[in-house]
PDB file of C-alpha atoms in Angstrom:
ATOM      1  CA  VAL A   1      10.711   7.111 -26.490  1.00 49.00           C
ATOM      2  CA  GLY A   2       7.163   7.504 -25.196  1.00 53.00           C
ATOM      3  CA  HIS A   3       7.448   4.255 -23.250  1.00 48.00           C
ATOM      4  CA  GLN A   4      10.817   5.263 -21.802  1.00 51.00           C
ATOM      5  CA  LYS A   5       9.451   8.623 -20.689  1.00 52.00           C
ATOM      6  CA  ALA A   6       6.368   6.993 -19.102  1.00 48.00           C
ATOM      7  CA  ASP A   7       8.623   4.482 -17.336  1.00 51.00           C
ATOM      8  CA  TRP A   8      10.901   7.282 -16.080  1.00 48.00           C
ATOM      9  CA  VAL A   9       8.004   9.395 -14.775  1.00 51.00           C
ATOM     10  CA  SER A  10       6.270   6.389 -13.232  1.00 51.00           C
ATOM     11  CA  ILE A  11       9.058   4.661 -11.319  1.00 61.00           C
ATOM     12  CA  HIS A  12      12.480   4.497 -12.970  1.00 59.00           C
ATOM     13  CA  GLU A  13      13.648   7.837 -11.580  1.00 58.00           C
ATOM     14  CA  ARG A  14      13.006   6.537  -8.037  1.00 60.00           C
ATOM     15  CA  ILE A  15      14.707   3.157  -8.475  1.00 60.00           C
ATOM     16  CA  CYS A  16      17.445   3.915 -11.036  1.00 56.00           C
ATOM     17  CA  GLN A  17      20.310   4.022  -8.505  1.00 55.00           C
ATOM     18  CA  LEU A  18      18.937   0.946  -6.698  1.00 57.00           C
ATOM     19  CA  LEU A  19      19.106  -1.103  -9.915  1.00 57.00           C
ATOM     20  CA  ILE A  20      22.886  -0.686 -10.270  1.00 53.00           C
ATOM     21  CA  PRO A  21      23.937  -3.089  -7.457  1.00 55.00           C
ATOM     22  CA  ILE A  22      21.199  -5.532  -8.499  1.00 59.00           C
ATOM     23  CA  ARG A  23      22.349  -5.666 -12.130  1.00 60.00           C
ATOM     24  CA  THR A  24      26.043  -5.903 -11.171  1.00 58.00           C
ATOM     25  CA  SER A  25      27.148  -9.515 -10.939  1.00 61.00           C
ATOM     26  CA  LEU A  26      29.150 -10.663  -7.926  1.00 56.00           C
ATOM     27  CA  PRO A  27      32.904 -11.289  -8.385  1.00 59.00           C
ATOM     28  CA  PHE A  28      33.605 -14.950  -9.181  1.00 60.00           C
ATOM     29  CA  LEU A  29      36.325 -15.598  -6.579  1.00 56.00           C
ATOM     30  CA  LEU A  30      34.283 -15.196  -3.415  1.00 68.00           C
ATOM     31  CA  SER A  31      34.056 -17.472  -0.397  1.00 73.00           C
ATOM     32  CA  GLU A  32      30.834 -19.386   0.316  1.00 76.00           C
ATOM     33  CA  LYS A  33      30.058 -16.994   3.190  1.00 77.00           C
ATOM     34  CA  GLU A  34      30.537 -13.902   0.988  1.00 72.00           C
ATOM     35  CA  ARG A  35      28.373 -15.399  -1.777  1.00 70.00           C
ATOM     36  CA  LYS A  36      25.612 -16.163   0.735  1.00 77.00           C
ATOM     37  CA  HIS A  37      25.806 -12.625   2.142  1.00 70.00           C
ATOM     38  CA  GLY A  38      25.728 -11.184  -1.398  1.00 68.00           C
ATOM     39  CA  ALA A  39      22.634 -13.258  -2.251  1.00 72.00           C
ATOM     40  CA  GLU A  40      20.866 -12.098   0.938  1.00 81.00           C
ATOM     41  CA  GLN A  41      21.662  -8.457   0.159  1.00 77.00           C
ATOM     42  CA  LEU A  42      20.354  -8.889  -3.391  1.00 77.00           C
ATOM     43  CA  VAL A  43      17.002 -10.265  -2.146  1.00 81.00           C
ATOM     44  CA  LYS A  44      16.773  -7.444   0.425  1.00 86.00           C
ATOM     45  CA  ARG A  45      17.300  -4.834  -2.338  1.00 85.00           C
ATOM     46  CA  GLN A  46      14.798  -6.535  -4.633  1.00 85.00           C
ATOM     47  CA  LYS A  47      12.149  -6.577  -1.869  1.00 90.00           C
ATOM     48  CA  TYR A  48      12.770  -2.877  -1.258  1.00 88.00           C
ATOM     49  CA  ILE A  49      12.257  -2.147  -4.978  1.00 86.00           C
ATOM     50  CA  ILE A  50       9.044  -4.235  -4.936  1.00 90.00           C
ATOM     51  CA  HIS A  51       7.768  -2.110  -2.047  1.00 90.00           C
ATOM     52  CA  LEU A  52       8.745   1.166  -3.752  1.00 89.00           C
ATOM     53  CA  ALA A  53       7.271   0.187  -7.134  1.00 89.00           C
ATOM     54  CA  TYR A  54       4.047  -1.195  -5.630  1.00 92.00           C
ATOM     55  CA  SER A  55       3.547   1.903  -3.450  1.00 92.00           C
ATOM     56  CA  ALA A  56       4.159   4.215  -6.426  1.00 91.00           C
ATOM     57  CA  ALA A  57       1.688   2.271  -8.599  1.00 91.00           C
ATOM     58  CA  GLN A  58      -0.903   2.352  -5.813  1.00 92.00           C
ATOM     59  CA  GLU A  59      -0.455   6.115  -5.423  1.00 92.00           C
ATOM     60  CA  PHE A  60      -0.991   6.660  -9.147  1.00 92.00           C
ATOM     61  CA  VAL A  61      -4.118   4.453  -9.204  1.00 91.00           C
ATOM     62  CA  LEU A  62      -5.603   6.228  -6.177  1.00 91.00           C
ATOM     63  CA  GLY A  63      -4.837   9.558  -7.872  1.00 93.00           C
ATOM     64  CA  GLY A  64      -6.625   8.437 -11.042  1.00 92.00           C
ATOM     65  CA  LYS A  65      -3.338   8.351 -13.010  1.00 92.00           C
ATOM     66  CA  HIS A  66      -3.826   4.829 -14.339  1.00 93.00           C
ATOM     67  CA  LYS A  67      -1.444   5.152 -17.281  1.00 91.00           C
ATOM     68  CA  GLU A  68       1.419   6.211 -15.005  1.00 89.00           C
ATOM     69  CA  ALA A  69       0.679   3.300 -12.643  1.00 91.00           C
ATOM     70  CA  ILE A  70       1.316   0.587 -15.241  1.00 92.00           C
ATOM     71  CA  PRO A  71       5.165   0.810 -15.523  1.00 89.00           C
ATOM     72  CA  ALA A  72       5.521   0.881 -11.717  1.00 89.00           C
ATOM     73  CA  ALA A  73       3.172  -2.091 -11.286  1.00 93.00           C
ATOM     74  CA  LEU A  74       5.112  -3.994 -13.988  1.00 92.00           C
ATOM     75  CA  HIS A  75       8.355  -3.414 -12.061  1.00 89.00           C
ATOM     76  CA  ALA A  76       6.665  -4.679  -8.876  1.00 92.00           C
ATOM     77  CA  LEU A  77       5.519  -7.788 -10.752  1.00 94.00           C
ATOM     78  CA  ARG A  78       8.915  -8.387 -12.390  1.00 91.00           C
ATOM     79  CA  PHE A  79      10.860  -8.222  -9.126  1.00 91.00           C
ATOM     80  CA  SER A  80       8.191 -10.193  -7.221  1.00 94.00           C
ATOM     81  CA  THR A  81       8.594 -12.956  -9.826  1.00 94.00           C
ATOM     82  CA  GLU A  82      12.384 -12.914  -9.378  1.00 91.00           C
ATOM     83  CA  VAL A  83      12.158 -13.090  -5.584  1.00 92.00           C
ATOM     84  CA  TYR A  84       9.157 -15.384  -5.026  1.00 94.00           C
ATOM     85  CA  GLY A  85       8.784 -17.365  -8.274  1.00 92.00           C
ATOM     86  CA  SER A  86       6.154 -17.165 -11.005  1.00 90.00           C
ATOM     87  CA  ASN A  87       3.423 -19.098  -9.128  1.00 91.00           C
ATOM     88  CA  SER A  88       3.661 -17.357  -5.752  1.00 94.00           C
ATOM     89  CA  VAL A  89       0.655 -15.717  -4.115  1.00 95.00           C
ATOM     90  CA  GLN A  90       3.008 -12.765  -3.469  1.00 94.00           C
ATOM     91  CA  LEU A  91       2.492 -11.799  -7.134  1.00 95.00           C
ATOM     92  CA  VAL A  92      -1.276 -11.366  -6.776  1.00 96.00           C
ATOM     93  CA  PRO A  93      -1.218  -7.760  -5.424  1.00 95.00           C
ATOM     94  CA  ALA A  94       0.859  -6.627  -8.441  1.00 95.00           C
ATOM     95  CA  TYR A  95      -1.496  -8.445 -10.850  1.00 97.00           C
ATOM     96  CA  LEU A  96      -4.522  -6.780  -9.197  1.00 96.00           C
ATOM     97  CA  LEU A  97      -2.910  -3.343  -9.481  1.00 95.00           C
ATOM     98  CA  LEU A  98      -2.067  -3.971 -13.133  1.00 96.00           C
ATOM     99  CA  ALA A  99      -5.667  -5.052 -13.768  1.00 96.00           C
ATOM    100  CA  GLU A 100      -7.058  -1.941 -12.075  1.00 94.00           C
ATOM    101  CA  ALA A 101      -4.682   0.365 -13.955  1.00 94.00           C
ATOM    102  CA  SER A 102      -5.438  -1.379 -17.274  1.00 95.00           C
ATOM    103  CA  THR A 103      -9.184  -1.070 -16.632  1.00 94.00           C
ATOM    104  CA  GLY A 104      -8.659   2.606 -15.827  1.00 92.00           C
ATOM    105  CA  VAL A 105      -7.087   3.265 -19.235  1.00 93.00           C
ATOM    106  CA  GLY A 106      -9.712   1.158 -21.017  1.00 93.00           C
ATOM    107  CA  HIS A 107      -7.466  -1.820 -21.815  1.00 95.00           C
ATOM    108  CA  LEU A 108      -9.988  -4.446 -20.685  1.00 95.00           C
ATOM    109  CA  PRO A 109      -8.394  -7.469 -22.444  1.00 95.00           C
ATOM    110  CA  GLU A 110      -5.105  -6.817 -20.597  1.00 96.00           C
ATOM    111  CA  ALA A 111      -6.981  -6.368 -17.322  1.00 96.00           C
ATOM    112  CA  SER A 112      -8.755  -9.681 -17.913  1.00 96.00           C
ATOM    113  CA  LYS A 113      -5.412 -11.392 -18.611  1.00 97.00           C
ATOM    114  CA  TYR A 114      -3.865 -10.083 -15.365  1.00 97.00           C
ATOM    115  CA  LEU A 115      -6.925 -11.120 -13.350  1.00 97.00           C
ATOM    116  CA  SER A 116      -6.913 -14.600 -14.891  1.00 96.00           C
ATOM    117  CA  GLN A 117      -3.292 -14.961 -13.815  1.00 96.00           C
ATOM    118  CA  ALA A 118      -4.126 -13.790 -10.268  1.00 96.00           C
ATOM    119  CA  GLN A 119      -7.170 -16.084 -10.080  1.00 96.00           C
ATOM    120  CA  TRP A 120      -5.120 -19.065 -11.244  1.00 96.00           C
ATOM    121  CA  ILE A 121      -2.515 -18.443  -8.510  1.00 96.00           C
ATOM    122  CA  VAL A 122      -5.204 -18.051  -5.820  1.00 96.00           C
ATOM    123  CA  LEU A 123      -6.933 -21.283  -6.907  1.00 94.00           C
ATOM    124  CA  ARG A 124      -3.600 -23.128  -6.704  1.00 93.00           C
ATOM    125  CA  THR A 125      -2.917 -21.788  -3.192  1.00 92.00           C
ATOM    126  CA  PRO A 126      -5.147 -23.664  -0.701  1.00 88.00           C
ATOM    127  CA  ASP A 127      -4.022 -21.555   2.281  1.00 90.00           C
ATOM    128  CA  CYS A 128      -4.450 -18.252   0.441  1.00 92.00           C
ATOM    129  CA  SER A 129      -5.418 -15.475   2.857  1.00 93.00           C
ATOM    130  CA  VAL A 130      -8.939 -14.042   2.840  1.00 93.00           C
ATOM    131  CA  ALA A 131      -7.402 -10.567   2.389  1.00 91.00           C
ATOM    132  CA  VAL A 132      -6.076 -11.613  -1.019  1.00 94.00           C
ATOM    133  CA  GLN A 133      -9.286 -13.460  -1.969  1.00 95.00           C
ATOM    134  CA  TYR A 134     -11.659 -10.561  -1.265  1.00 95.00           C
ATOM    135  CA  LYS A 135      -9.426  -8.164  -3.229  1.00 95.00           C
ATOM    136  CA  LEU A 136      -9.431 -10.594  -6.164  1.00 96.00           C
ATOM    137  CA  HIS A 137     -13.251 -10.752  -6.158  1.00 97.00           C
ATOM    138  CA  ARG A 138     -13.421  -6.952  -5.954  1.00 96.00           C
ATOM    139  CA  SER A 139     -11.127  -6.605  -8.975  1.00 95.00           C
ATOM    140  CA  LEU A 140     -13.127  -9.212 -10.923  1.00 97.00           C
ATOM    141  CA  GLY A 141     -16.326  -7.329 -10.026  1.00 96.00           C
ATOM    142  CA  LEU A 142     -14.895  -4.019 -11.221  1.00 95.00           C
ATOM    143  CA  LEU A 143     -13.777  -5.555 -14.517  1.00 96.00           C
ATOM    144  CA  CYS A 144     -17.216  -7.127 -15.100  1.00 96.00           C
ATOM    145  CA  ALA A 145     -18.849  -3.760 -14.321  1.00 95.00           C
ATOM    146  CA  ALA A 146     -16.503  -2.018 -16.805  1.00 94.00           C
ATOM    147  CA  GLU A 147     -17.499  -4.608 -19.417  1.00 94.00           C
ATOM    148  CA  GLY A 148     -21.204  -3.966 -18.690  1.00 94.00           C
ATOM    149  CA  ASN A 149     -21.727  -7.456 -17.240  1.00 95.00           C
ATOM    150  CA  PHE A 150     -23.578  -6.197 -14.158  1.00 96.00           C
ATOM    151  CA  GLU A 151     -24.989  -9.535 -12.907  1.00 96.00           C
ATOM    152  CA  GLN A 152     -21.532 -11.130 -12.859  1.00 97.00           C
ATOM    153  CA  ALA A 153     -20.136  -7.959 -11.267  1.00 96.00           C
ATOM    154  CA  LEU A 154     -22.700  -8.163  -8.442  1.00 96.00           C
ATOM    155  CA  CYS A 155     -21.860 -11.831  -7.904  1.00 97.00           C
ATOM    156  CA  HIS A 156     -18.138 -11.071  -7.477  1.00 97.00           C
ATOM    157  CA  LEU A 157     -18.839  -8.045  -5.276  1.00 96.00           C
ATOM    158  CA  ALA A 158     -21.148 -10.140  -3.075  1.00 96.00           C
ATOM    159  CA  ASN A 159     -18.243 -12.591  -2.610  1.00 96.00           C
ATOM    160  CA  ASP A 160     -15.956  -9.633  -1.878  1.00 96.00           C
ATOM    161  CA  ILE A 161     -18.325  -8.365   0.844  1.00 95.00           C
ATOM    162  CA  TYR A 162     -18.843 -11.845   2.305  1.00 96.00           C
ATOM    163  CA  LEU A 163     -15.110 -12.586   2.555  1.00 95.00           C
ATOM    164  CA  ALA A 164     -14.174  -9.127   3.861  1.00 95.00           C
ATOM    165  CA  SER A 165     -16.970  -9.049   6.462  1.00 94.00           C
ATOM    166  CA  SER A 166     -16.242 -12.607   7.681  1.00 92.00           C
ATOM    167  CA  THR A 167     -12.678 -11.550   8.461  1.00 91.00           C
ATOM    168  CA  PHE A 168     -12.840  -7.838   9.283  1.00 92.00           C
ATOM    169  CA  GLY A 169     -16.514  -7.399  10.308  1.00 90.00           C
ATOM    170  CA  LEU A 170     -19.577  -5.899   8.625  1.00 87.00           C
ATOM    171  CA  LYS A 171     -18.702  -2.340   9.648  1.00 89.00           C
ATOM    172  CA  SER A 172     -15.033  -2.465   8.591  1.00 91.00           C
ATOM    173  CA  ILE A 173     -13.335  -0.185   6.070  1.00 92.00           C
ATOM    174  CA  GLU A 174     -12.361  -3.305   4.080  1.00 91.00           C
ATOM    175  CA  THR A 175     -16.020  -4.305   3.674  1.00 93.00           C
ATOM    176  CA  CYS A 176     -17.082  -0.716   2.955  1.00 94.00           C
ATOM    177  CA  GLY A 177     -15.322  -0.714  -0.430  1.00 93.00           C
ATOM    178  CA  GLY A 178     -17.390  -3.692  -1.587  1.00 94.00           C
ATOM    179  CA  TYR A 179     -20.645  -1.957  -0.617  1.00 95.00           C
ATOM    180  CA  PHE A 180     -19.551   1.174  -2.471  1.00 95.00           C
ATOM    181  CA  HIS A 181     -18.736  -0.637  -5.714  1.00 95.00           C
ATOM    182  CA  MET A 182     -21.941  -2.666  -5.479  1.00 96.00           C
ATOM    183  CA  ALA A 183     -23.908   0.571  -5.022  1.00 96.00           C
ATOM    184  CA  ASN A 184     -22.262   1.943  -8.170  1.00 96.00           C
ATOM    185  CA  VAL A 185     -23.385  -1.126 -10.138  1.00 96.00           C
ATOM    186  CA  PHE A 186     -26.993  -0.761  -8.924  1.00 96.00           C
ATOM    187  CA  PHE A 187     -26.778   2.951  -9.752  1.00 96.00           C
ATOM    188  CA  ARG A 188     -25.747   2.105 -13.316  1.00 95.00           C
ATOM    189  CA  GLN A 189     -28.726  -0.280 -13.503  1.00 95.00           C
ATOM    190  CA  ASN A 190     -31.040   2.573 -12.403  1.00 95.00           C
ATOM    191  CA  LYS A 191     -31.988   0.647  -9.236  1.00 95.00           C
ATOM    192  CA  MET A 192     -31.819   3.809  -7.164  1.00 95.00           C
ATOM    193  CA  ASP A 193     -33.468   2.495  -3.974  1.00 95.00           C
ATOM    194  CA  ILE A 194     -30.898  -0.279  -3.561  1.00 94.00           C
ATOM    195  CA  ALA A 195     -28.034   2.012  -4.624  1.00 94.00           C
ATOM    196  CA  ASN A 196     -29.027   4.713  -2.113  1.00 94.00           C
ATOM    197  CA  SER A 197     -29.430   2.125   0.638  1.00 93.00           C
ATOM    198  CA  LEU A 198     -25.889   0.846  -0.003  1.00 93.00           C
ATOM    199  CA  TYR A 199     -24.466   4.381  -0.236  1.00 94.00           C
ATOM    200  CA  ALA A 200     -26.065   5.093   3.154  1.00 93.00           C
ATOM    201  CA  GLU A 201     -24.426   1.927   4.516  1.00 89.00           C
ATOM    202  CA  VAL A 202     -21.060   3.174   3.240  1.00 91.00           C
TER     203      VAL A 202
END
């Protein structure tokens, strides 16, 4: 019951009516053209649900409601898998959100599992965009910091900053997040001069 309530609050209420046409199978005696149109409509609906679920999960994470974000992020992942396949780079954003939400509620083993899955997909995708790669390194850095592995965290955050700045520029908002998280790690290490310098950069 607790899980159902969390799912309802998180995302199900928003997508409940949208699930009905998706879960309803097409009539058997349809022409090829009608079947093709039905399949296209199904994918369109699934992509819309992915967008809704991902946006809801992102909102919850940004609002610090990590527990509420998990069911929505799981729906985004489930439908992304149905639409794009289980090895598609399109799944990485949902995995990263799940990792961040899991870290936020203190479920570090689950976060590590989601990040491993995302990392595996990125490594198998030679033309993976830099936007996805820098976000992956940021998530890995945040997990390492949560685990108290500060040196590894700084290594991932340095990669995050390098990738983001090479694409968006040193003074971009995208790069700024990496500086901020790196400053937090130095702060936790009591290296206040470096931390303050990075906070000033942010």
